[in-house]
Coordinates of C-alpha atoms (C1' of nucleotides) in Angstrom, one line a residue:
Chain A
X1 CA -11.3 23.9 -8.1
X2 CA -8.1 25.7 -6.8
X3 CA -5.1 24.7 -5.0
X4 CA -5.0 24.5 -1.9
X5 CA -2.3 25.5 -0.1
X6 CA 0.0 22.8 1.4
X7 CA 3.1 24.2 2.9
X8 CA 2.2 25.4 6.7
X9 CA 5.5 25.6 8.2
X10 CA 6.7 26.7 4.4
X11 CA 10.3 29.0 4.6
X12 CA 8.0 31.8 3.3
X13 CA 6.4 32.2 7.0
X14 CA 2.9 34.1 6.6
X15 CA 3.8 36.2 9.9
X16 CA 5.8 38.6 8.7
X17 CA 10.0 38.3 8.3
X18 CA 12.1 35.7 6.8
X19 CA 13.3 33.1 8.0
X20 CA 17.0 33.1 10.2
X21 CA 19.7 32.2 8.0
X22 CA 20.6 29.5 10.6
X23 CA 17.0 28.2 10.9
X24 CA 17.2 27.7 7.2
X25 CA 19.8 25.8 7.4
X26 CA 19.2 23.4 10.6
X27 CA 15.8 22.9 9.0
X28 CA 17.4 21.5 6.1
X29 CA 19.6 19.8 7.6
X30 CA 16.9 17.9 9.5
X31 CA 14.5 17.4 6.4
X32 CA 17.8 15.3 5.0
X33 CA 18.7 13.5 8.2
X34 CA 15.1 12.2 8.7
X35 CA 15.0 11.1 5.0
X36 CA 17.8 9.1 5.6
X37 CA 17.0 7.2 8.5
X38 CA 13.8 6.8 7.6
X39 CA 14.9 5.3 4.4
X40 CA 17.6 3.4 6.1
X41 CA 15.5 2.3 9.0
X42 CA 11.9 2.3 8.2
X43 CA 9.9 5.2 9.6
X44 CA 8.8 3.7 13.0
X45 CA 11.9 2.8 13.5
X46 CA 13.7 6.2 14.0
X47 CA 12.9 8.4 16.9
X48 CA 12.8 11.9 17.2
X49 CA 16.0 12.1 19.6
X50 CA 17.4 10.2 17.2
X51 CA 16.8 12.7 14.1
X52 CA 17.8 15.2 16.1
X53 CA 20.8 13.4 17.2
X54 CA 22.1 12.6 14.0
X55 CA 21.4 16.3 12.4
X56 CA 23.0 17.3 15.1
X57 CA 21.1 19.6 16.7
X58 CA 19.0 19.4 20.2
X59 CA 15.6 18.2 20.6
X60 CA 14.3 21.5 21.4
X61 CA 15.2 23.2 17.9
X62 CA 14.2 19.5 16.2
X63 CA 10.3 19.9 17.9
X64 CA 10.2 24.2 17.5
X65 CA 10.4 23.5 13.7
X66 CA 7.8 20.3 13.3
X67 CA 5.8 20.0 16.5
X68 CA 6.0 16.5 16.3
X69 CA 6.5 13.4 14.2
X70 CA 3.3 14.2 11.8
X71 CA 4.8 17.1 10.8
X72 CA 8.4 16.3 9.9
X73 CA 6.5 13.8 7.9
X74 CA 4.4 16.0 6.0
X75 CA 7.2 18.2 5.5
X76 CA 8.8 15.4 3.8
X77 CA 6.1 14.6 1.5
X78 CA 4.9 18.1 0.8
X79 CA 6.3 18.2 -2.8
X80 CA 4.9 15.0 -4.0
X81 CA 1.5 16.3 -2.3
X82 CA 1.4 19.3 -4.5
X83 CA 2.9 17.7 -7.6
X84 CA -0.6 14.8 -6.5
X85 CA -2.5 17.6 -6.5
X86 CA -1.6 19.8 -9.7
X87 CA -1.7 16.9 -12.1
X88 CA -4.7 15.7 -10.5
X89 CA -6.1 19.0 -11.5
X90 CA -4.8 19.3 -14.9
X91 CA -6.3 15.5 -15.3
X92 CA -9.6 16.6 -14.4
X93 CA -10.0 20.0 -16.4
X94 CA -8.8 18.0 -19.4
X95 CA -11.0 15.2 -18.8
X96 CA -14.3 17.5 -18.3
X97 CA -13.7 19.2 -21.7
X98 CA -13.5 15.7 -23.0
X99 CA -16.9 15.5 -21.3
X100 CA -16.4 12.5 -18.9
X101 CA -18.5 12.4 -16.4
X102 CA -17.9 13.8 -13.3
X103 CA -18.5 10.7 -11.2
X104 CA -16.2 9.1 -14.0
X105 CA -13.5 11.2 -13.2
X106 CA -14.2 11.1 -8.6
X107 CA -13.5 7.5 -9.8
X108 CA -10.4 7.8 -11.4
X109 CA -9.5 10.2 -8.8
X110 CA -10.4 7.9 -6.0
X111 CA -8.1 5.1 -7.6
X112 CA -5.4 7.4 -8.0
X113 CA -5.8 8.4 -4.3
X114 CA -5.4 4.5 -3.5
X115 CA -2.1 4.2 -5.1
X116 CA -0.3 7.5 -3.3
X117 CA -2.5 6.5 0.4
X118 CA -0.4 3.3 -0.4
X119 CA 2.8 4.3 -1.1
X120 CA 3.1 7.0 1.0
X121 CA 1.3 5.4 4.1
X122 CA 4.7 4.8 6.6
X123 CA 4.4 8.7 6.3
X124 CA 0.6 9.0 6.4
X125 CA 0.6 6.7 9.7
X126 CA 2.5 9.1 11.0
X127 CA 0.5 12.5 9.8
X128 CA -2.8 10.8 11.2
X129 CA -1.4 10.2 14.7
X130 CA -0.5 13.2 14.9
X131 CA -3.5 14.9 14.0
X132 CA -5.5 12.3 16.2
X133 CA -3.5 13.2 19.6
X134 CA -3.8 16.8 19.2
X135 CA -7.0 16.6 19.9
X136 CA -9.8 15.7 17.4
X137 CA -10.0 19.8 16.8
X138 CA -6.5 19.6 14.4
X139 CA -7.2 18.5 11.2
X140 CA -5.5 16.4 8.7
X141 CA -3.8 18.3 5.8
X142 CA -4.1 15.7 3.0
X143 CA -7.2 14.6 4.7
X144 CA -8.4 17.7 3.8
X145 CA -7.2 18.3 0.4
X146 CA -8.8 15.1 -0.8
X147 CA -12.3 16.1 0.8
X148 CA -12.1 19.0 -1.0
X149 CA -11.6 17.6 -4.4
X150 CA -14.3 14.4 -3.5
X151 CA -16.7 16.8 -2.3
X152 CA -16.1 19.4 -5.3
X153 CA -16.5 16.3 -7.7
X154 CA -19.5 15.5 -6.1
X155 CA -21.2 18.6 -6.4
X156 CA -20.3 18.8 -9.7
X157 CA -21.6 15.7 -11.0
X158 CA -25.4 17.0 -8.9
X159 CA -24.8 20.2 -11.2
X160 CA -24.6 17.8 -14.4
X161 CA -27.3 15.5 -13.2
X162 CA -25.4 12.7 -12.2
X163 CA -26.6 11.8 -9.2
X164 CA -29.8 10.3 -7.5
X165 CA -31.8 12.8 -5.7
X166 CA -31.9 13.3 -2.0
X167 CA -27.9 12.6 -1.4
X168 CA -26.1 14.3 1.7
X169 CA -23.1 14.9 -0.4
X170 CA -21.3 16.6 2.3
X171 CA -21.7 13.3 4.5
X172 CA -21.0 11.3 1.0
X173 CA -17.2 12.6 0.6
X174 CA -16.4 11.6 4.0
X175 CA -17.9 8.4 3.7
X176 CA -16.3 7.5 0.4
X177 CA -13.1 8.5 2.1
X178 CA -13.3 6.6 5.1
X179 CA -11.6 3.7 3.5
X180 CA -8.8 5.8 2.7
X181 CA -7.8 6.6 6.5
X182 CA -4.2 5.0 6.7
X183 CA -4.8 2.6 9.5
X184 CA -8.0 1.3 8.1
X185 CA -6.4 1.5 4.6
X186 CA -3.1 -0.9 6.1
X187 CA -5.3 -3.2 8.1
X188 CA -7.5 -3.7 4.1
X189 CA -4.1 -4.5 2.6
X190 CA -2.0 -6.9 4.9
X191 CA -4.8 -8.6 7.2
X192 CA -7.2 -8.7 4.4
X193 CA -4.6 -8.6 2.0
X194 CA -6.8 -6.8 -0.7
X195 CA -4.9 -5.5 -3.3
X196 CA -4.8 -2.1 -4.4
X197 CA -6.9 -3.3 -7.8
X198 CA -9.5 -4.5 -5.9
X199 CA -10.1 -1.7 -3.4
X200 CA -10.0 0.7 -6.4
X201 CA -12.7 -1.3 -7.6
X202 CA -14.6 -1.4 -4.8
X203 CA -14.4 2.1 -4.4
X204 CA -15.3 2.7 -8.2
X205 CA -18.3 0.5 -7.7
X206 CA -19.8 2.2 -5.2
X207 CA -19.2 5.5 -6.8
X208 CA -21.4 4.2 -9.9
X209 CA -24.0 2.9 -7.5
X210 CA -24.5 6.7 -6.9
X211 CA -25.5 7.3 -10.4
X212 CA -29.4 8.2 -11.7
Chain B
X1 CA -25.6 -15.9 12.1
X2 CA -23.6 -17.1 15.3
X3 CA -23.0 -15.7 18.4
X4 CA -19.4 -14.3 18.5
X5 CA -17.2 -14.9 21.2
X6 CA -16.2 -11.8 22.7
X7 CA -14.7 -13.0 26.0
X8 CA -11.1 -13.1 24.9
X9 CA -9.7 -13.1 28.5
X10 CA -12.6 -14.2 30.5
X11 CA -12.7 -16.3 33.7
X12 CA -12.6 -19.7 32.0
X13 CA -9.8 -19.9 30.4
X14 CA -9.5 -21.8 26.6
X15 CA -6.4 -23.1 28.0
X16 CA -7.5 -25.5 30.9
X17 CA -7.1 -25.0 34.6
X18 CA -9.4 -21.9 36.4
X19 CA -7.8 -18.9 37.4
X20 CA -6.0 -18.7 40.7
X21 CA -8.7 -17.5 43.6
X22 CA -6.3 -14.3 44.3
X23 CA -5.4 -13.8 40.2
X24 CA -9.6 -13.6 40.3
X25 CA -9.7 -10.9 43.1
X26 CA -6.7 -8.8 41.4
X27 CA -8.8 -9.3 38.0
X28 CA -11.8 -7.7 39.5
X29 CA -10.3 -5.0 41.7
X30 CA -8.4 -3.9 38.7
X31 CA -11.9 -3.8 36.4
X32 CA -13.6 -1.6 39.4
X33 CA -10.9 0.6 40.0
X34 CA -9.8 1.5 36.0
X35 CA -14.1 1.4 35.5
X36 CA -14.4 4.6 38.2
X37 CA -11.0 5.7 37.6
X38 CA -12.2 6.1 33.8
X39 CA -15.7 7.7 35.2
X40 CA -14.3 10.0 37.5
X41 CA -11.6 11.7 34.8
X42 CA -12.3 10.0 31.7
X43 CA -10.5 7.9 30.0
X44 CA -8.2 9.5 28.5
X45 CA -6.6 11.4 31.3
X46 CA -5.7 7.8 33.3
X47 CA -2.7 5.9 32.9
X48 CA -1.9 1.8 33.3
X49 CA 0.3 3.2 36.3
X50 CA -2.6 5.0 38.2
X51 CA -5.0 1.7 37.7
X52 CA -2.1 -0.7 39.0
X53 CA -1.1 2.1 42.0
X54 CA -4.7 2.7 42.9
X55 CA -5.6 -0.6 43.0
X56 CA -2.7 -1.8 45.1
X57 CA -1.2 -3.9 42.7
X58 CA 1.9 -3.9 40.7
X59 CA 2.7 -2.9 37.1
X60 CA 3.5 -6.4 36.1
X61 CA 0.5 -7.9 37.4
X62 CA -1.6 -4.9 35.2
X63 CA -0.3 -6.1 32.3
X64 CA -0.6 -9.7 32.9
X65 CA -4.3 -9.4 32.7
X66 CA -4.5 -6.9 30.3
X67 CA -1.9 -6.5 27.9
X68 CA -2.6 -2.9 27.1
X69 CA -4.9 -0.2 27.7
X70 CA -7.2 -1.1 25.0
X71 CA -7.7 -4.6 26.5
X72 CA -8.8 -3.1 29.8
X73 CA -11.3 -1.3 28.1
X74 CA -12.3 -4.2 25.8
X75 CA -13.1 -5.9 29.0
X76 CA -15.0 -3.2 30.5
X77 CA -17.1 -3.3 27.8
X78 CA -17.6 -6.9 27.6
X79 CA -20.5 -6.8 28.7
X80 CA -22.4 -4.2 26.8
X81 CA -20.5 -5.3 23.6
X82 CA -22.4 -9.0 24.0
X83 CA -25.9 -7.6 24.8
X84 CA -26.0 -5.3 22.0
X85 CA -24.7 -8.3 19.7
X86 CA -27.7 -10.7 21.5
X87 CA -29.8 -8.2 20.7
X88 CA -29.3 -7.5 17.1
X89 CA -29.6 -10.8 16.1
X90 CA -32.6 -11.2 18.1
X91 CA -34.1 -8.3 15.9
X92 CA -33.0 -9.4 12.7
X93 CA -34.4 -13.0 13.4
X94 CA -38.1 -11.2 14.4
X95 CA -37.4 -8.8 11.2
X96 CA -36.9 -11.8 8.7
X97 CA -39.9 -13.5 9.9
X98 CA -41.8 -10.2 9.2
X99 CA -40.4 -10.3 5.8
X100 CA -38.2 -7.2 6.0
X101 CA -35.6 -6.7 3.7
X102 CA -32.1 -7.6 4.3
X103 CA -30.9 -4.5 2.7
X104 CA -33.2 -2.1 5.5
X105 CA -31.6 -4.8 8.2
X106 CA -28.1 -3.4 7.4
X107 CA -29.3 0.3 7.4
X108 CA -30.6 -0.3 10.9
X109 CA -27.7 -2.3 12.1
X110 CA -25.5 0.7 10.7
X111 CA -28.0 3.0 12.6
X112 CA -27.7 1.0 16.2
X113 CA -24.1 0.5 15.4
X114 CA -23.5 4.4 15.1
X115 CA -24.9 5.0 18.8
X116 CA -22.9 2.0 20.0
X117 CA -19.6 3.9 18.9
X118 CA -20.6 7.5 20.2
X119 CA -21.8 5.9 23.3
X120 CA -18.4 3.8 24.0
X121 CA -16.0 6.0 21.8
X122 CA -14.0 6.8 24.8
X123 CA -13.2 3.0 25.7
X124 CA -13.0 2.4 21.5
X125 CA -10.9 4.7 20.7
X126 CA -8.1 2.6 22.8
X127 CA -9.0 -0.5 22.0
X128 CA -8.3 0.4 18.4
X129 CA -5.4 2.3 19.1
X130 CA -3.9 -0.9 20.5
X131 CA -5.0 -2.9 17.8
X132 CA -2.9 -0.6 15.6
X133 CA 0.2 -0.6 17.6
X134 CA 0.4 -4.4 18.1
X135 CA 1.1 -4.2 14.3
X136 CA -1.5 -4.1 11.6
X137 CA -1.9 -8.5 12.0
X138 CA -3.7 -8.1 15.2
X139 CA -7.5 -7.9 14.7
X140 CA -9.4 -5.5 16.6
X141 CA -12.4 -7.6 18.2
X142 CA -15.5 -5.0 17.9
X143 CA -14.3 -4.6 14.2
X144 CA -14.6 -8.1 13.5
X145 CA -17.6 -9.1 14.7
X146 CA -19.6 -5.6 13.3
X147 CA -17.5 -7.0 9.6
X148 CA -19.3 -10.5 10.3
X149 CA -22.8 -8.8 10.9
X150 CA -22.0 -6.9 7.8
X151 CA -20.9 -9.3 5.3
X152 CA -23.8 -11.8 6.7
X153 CA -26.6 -9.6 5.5
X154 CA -24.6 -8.5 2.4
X155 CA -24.6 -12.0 1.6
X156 CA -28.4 -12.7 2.5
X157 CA -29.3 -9.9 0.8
X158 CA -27.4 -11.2 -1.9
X159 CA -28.8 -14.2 -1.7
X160 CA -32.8 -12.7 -1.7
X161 CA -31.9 -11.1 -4.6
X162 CA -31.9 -7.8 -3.6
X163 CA -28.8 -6.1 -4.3
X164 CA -27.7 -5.0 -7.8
X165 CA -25.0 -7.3 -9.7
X166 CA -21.4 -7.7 -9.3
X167 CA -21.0 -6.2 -6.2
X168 CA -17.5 -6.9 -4.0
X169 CA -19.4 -8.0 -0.9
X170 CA -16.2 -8.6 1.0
X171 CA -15.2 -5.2 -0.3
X172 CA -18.0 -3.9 0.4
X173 CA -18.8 -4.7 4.1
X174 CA -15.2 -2.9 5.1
X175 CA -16.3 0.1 3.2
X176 CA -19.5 0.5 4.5
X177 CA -17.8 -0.1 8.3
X178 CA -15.1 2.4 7.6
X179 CA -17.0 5.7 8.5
X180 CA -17.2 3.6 12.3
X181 CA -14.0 3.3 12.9
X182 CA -13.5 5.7 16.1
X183 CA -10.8 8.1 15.2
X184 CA -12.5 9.0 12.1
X185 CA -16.1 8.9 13.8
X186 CA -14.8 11.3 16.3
X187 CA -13.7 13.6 13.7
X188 CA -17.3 13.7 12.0
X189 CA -18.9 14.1 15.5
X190 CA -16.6 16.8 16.6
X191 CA -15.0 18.6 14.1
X192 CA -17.5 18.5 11.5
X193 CA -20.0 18.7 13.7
X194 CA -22.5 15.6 12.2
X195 CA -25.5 14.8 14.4
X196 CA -25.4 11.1 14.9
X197 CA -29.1 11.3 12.7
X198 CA -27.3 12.5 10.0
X199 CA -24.7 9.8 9.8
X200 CA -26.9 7.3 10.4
X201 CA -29.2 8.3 7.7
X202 CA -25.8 8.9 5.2
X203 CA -25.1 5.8 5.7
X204 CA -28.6 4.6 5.4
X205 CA -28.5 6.4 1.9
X206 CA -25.2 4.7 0.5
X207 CA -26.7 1.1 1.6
X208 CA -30.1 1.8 -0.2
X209 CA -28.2 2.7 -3.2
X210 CA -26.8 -1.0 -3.5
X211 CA -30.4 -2.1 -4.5
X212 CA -31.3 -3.5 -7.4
Chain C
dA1 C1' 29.1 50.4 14.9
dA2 C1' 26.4 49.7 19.0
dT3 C1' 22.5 48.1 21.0
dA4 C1' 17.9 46.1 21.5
dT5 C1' 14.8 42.7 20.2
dT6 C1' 13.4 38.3 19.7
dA7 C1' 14.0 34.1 17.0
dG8 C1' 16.5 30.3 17.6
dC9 C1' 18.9 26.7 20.4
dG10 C1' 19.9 22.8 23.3
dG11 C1' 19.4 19.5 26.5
dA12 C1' 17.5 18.4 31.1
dC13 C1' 13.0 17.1 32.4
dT14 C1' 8.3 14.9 32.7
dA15 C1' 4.8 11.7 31.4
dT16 C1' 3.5 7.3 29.8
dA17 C1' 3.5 2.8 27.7
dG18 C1' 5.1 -1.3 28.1
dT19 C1' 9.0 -5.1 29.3
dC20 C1' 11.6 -8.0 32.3
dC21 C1' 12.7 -11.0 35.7
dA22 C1' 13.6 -12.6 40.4
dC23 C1' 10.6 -13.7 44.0
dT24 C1' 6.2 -15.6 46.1
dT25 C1' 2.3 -18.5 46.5
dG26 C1' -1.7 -21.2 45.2
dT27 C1' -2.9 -25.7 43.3
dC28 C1' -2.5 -30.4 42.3
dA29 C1' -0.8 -35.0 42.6
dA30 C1' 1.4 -38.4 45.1
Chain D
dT1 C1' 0.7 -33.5 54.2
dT2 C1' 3.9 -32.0 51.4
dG3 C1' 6.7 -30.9 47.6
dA4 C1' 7.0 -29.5 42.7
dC5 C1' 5.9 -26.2 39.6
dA6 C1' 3.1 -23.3 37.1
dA7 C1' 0.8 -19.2 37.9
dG8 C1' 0.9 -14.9 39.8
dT9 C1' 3.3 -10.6 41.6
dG10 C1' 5.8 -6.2 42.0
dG11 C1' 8.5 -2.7 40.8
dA12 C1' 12.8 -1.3 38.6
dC13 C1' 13.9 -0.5 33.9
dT14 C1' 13.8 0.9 28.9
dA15 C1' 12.0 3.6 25.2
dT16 C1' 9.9 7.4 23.3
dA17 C1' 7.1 11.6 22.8
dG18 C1' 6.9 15.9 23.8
dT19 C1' 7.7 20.3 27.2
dC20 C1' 10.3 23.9 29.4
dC21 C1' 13.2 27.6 30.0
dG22 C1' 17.6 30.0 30.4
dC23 C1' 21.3 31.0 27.2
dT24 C1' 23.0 32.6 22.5
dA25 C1' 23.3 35.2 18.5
dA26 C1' 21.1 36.9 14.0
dT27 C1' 18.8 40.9 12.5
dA28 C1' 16.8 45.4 12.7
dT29 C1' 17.2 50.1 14.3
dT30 C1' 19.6 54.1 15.7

DNA sequence: AATATTAGCGGACTATAGTCCACTTGTCAA
DNA sequence: TTGACAAGTGGACTATAGTCCGCTAATATT
């Protein structure tokens, strides 16, 4: 498995030239503003007009650096993504030469995926709307990244004869990942009020039922 | 299993008095009007305004009815959403007698339910929107009664013995409904590109794995 | 250093959901 | 029949996302 790349609107643009010394700055600038408020205010509360307000800078440069909410959000959680995803990694190549099972370790990973969906889920709301009104054609960056790593586990545990025959693991990593869509994920832990325990072990459970 | 009331703003009120003779004419030049509106340019691309200006009413007395978009389309699917509930559990009463498992019950619910959601994705896809935005403590009706279908034959299969032990039922029936919920059924359809065959049958595939 | 190129900027503008509230009218009870 | 009042109505208003486009100025080229 290899990293996948997280930054899109990164400072190191894959055009071509660098980027404006004023950009740089304003973009900055806005990355701190919208941390604040959001930490002040709660995410939903704080507008874009607002963020740009505060930064001091017009809408229009606010929405040319993050096309819209989804974005800014990302932007703001793109070190803690990577940082997921590295020691996820590391975890996993560790835990292989231990020689725990694959499915083992899609269920480990699967919990640990519970715990940052949850505490990063004002954002997440955010990056899933966004990727939801642009049409159904944009997709979802951590979305992505986790489907890449369930769907790699997956395959690997067929490899080491883990799994029952006949399984549409393609389909499977969605599915198992279903759960984990923010809005569904919310509506498990405060109407149902499931805690993040027992969704793990939910999740964990089902994992096993795949087994030989 | 019960019948579900689906009828949430029907004609005869819960409350106690019936509805004003001219509230009764608004209610159903409002349904006709938004129902070819939504035919003619698809959901989507119509807005409460248009319904309320088209159908020669004001905005006010829109939202009265329907406090949203997603209740308009609720109610335009009213009464689709109560046949195909009638007609499940006419199917699963004639499958019992026949002695058919609970567990093959479920996958074919699952099946039916997955053309239900392509079918009416368009009107879904608001009604779950608006579900969300009303906060995450307001339940989204098609959700709940497909969970109660769910969880029932969890629990009778349960019950006959045929699922494997220590199983989260509760659990269980959200994550087996989670790969339905429209935003992220859309993406399998149309992004990924999954035939609604092959969804049914993954899903068809993660329920058979519960057995014993 | 002068100039051309083009990224960057800002804020007015549109679109849409949904709220509010003063006014109107149907219904029921006397 | 009539009057009270709850139900119903309409449209102005707010809030917010996101677009557009003419102006400005940083950077590259000469």
């Amino acid at each position: 498995m290899e990293r996948i790349e997280l930054e899109p609107m990164g400072a190191e643009r894959s055009g071509g030239r660098t980027e404006r010394a004023d950009a740089a700055a304003n973009r900055a600038l806005i990355l701190c503003t919208a941390e604040r408020l959001f930490r002040e205010r709660g995410v939903e509360n704080v507008c874009m007009a607002e963020i740009a307000e505060v930064a001091g800078v017009g809408k229009g440069t606010l929405y040319r650096r993050y096309a819209n909410k989804g974005e800014l959000c990302l932007a703001l959680m793109d070190t803690q993504m990577t940082e997921f995803q590295d020691s996820s990694l590391t975890l996993f190549s560790g835990l292989t030469a231990q020689g725990v099972p694959y499915l083992e370790q899609l269920a480990r990973f699967l919990r640990s995926l519970v715990e940052f969906t949850d505490i990063h889920s004002p954002l997440l709301v955010e990056v899933e709307r966004a990727g939801m009104i642009q049409g159904v054609d944009r997709l979802n960056l951590p979305h992505f990244w986790q489907y890449m790593t369930v769907s790699a586990l997956l395959r690997a545990a067929e490899r080491n004869g883990e799994l029952a025959a006949n399984l549409d693991l393609e389909y499977l990593g969605e599915a198992l990942l279903a759960p984990l869509q923010v809005d569904y994920f919310r509506f498990q832990r405060y109407v149902r009020g499931y805690s993040i325990e027992r969704i793990g072990e939910g999740l964990r459970a089902l994992v096993e039922r795949l087994g030989a």
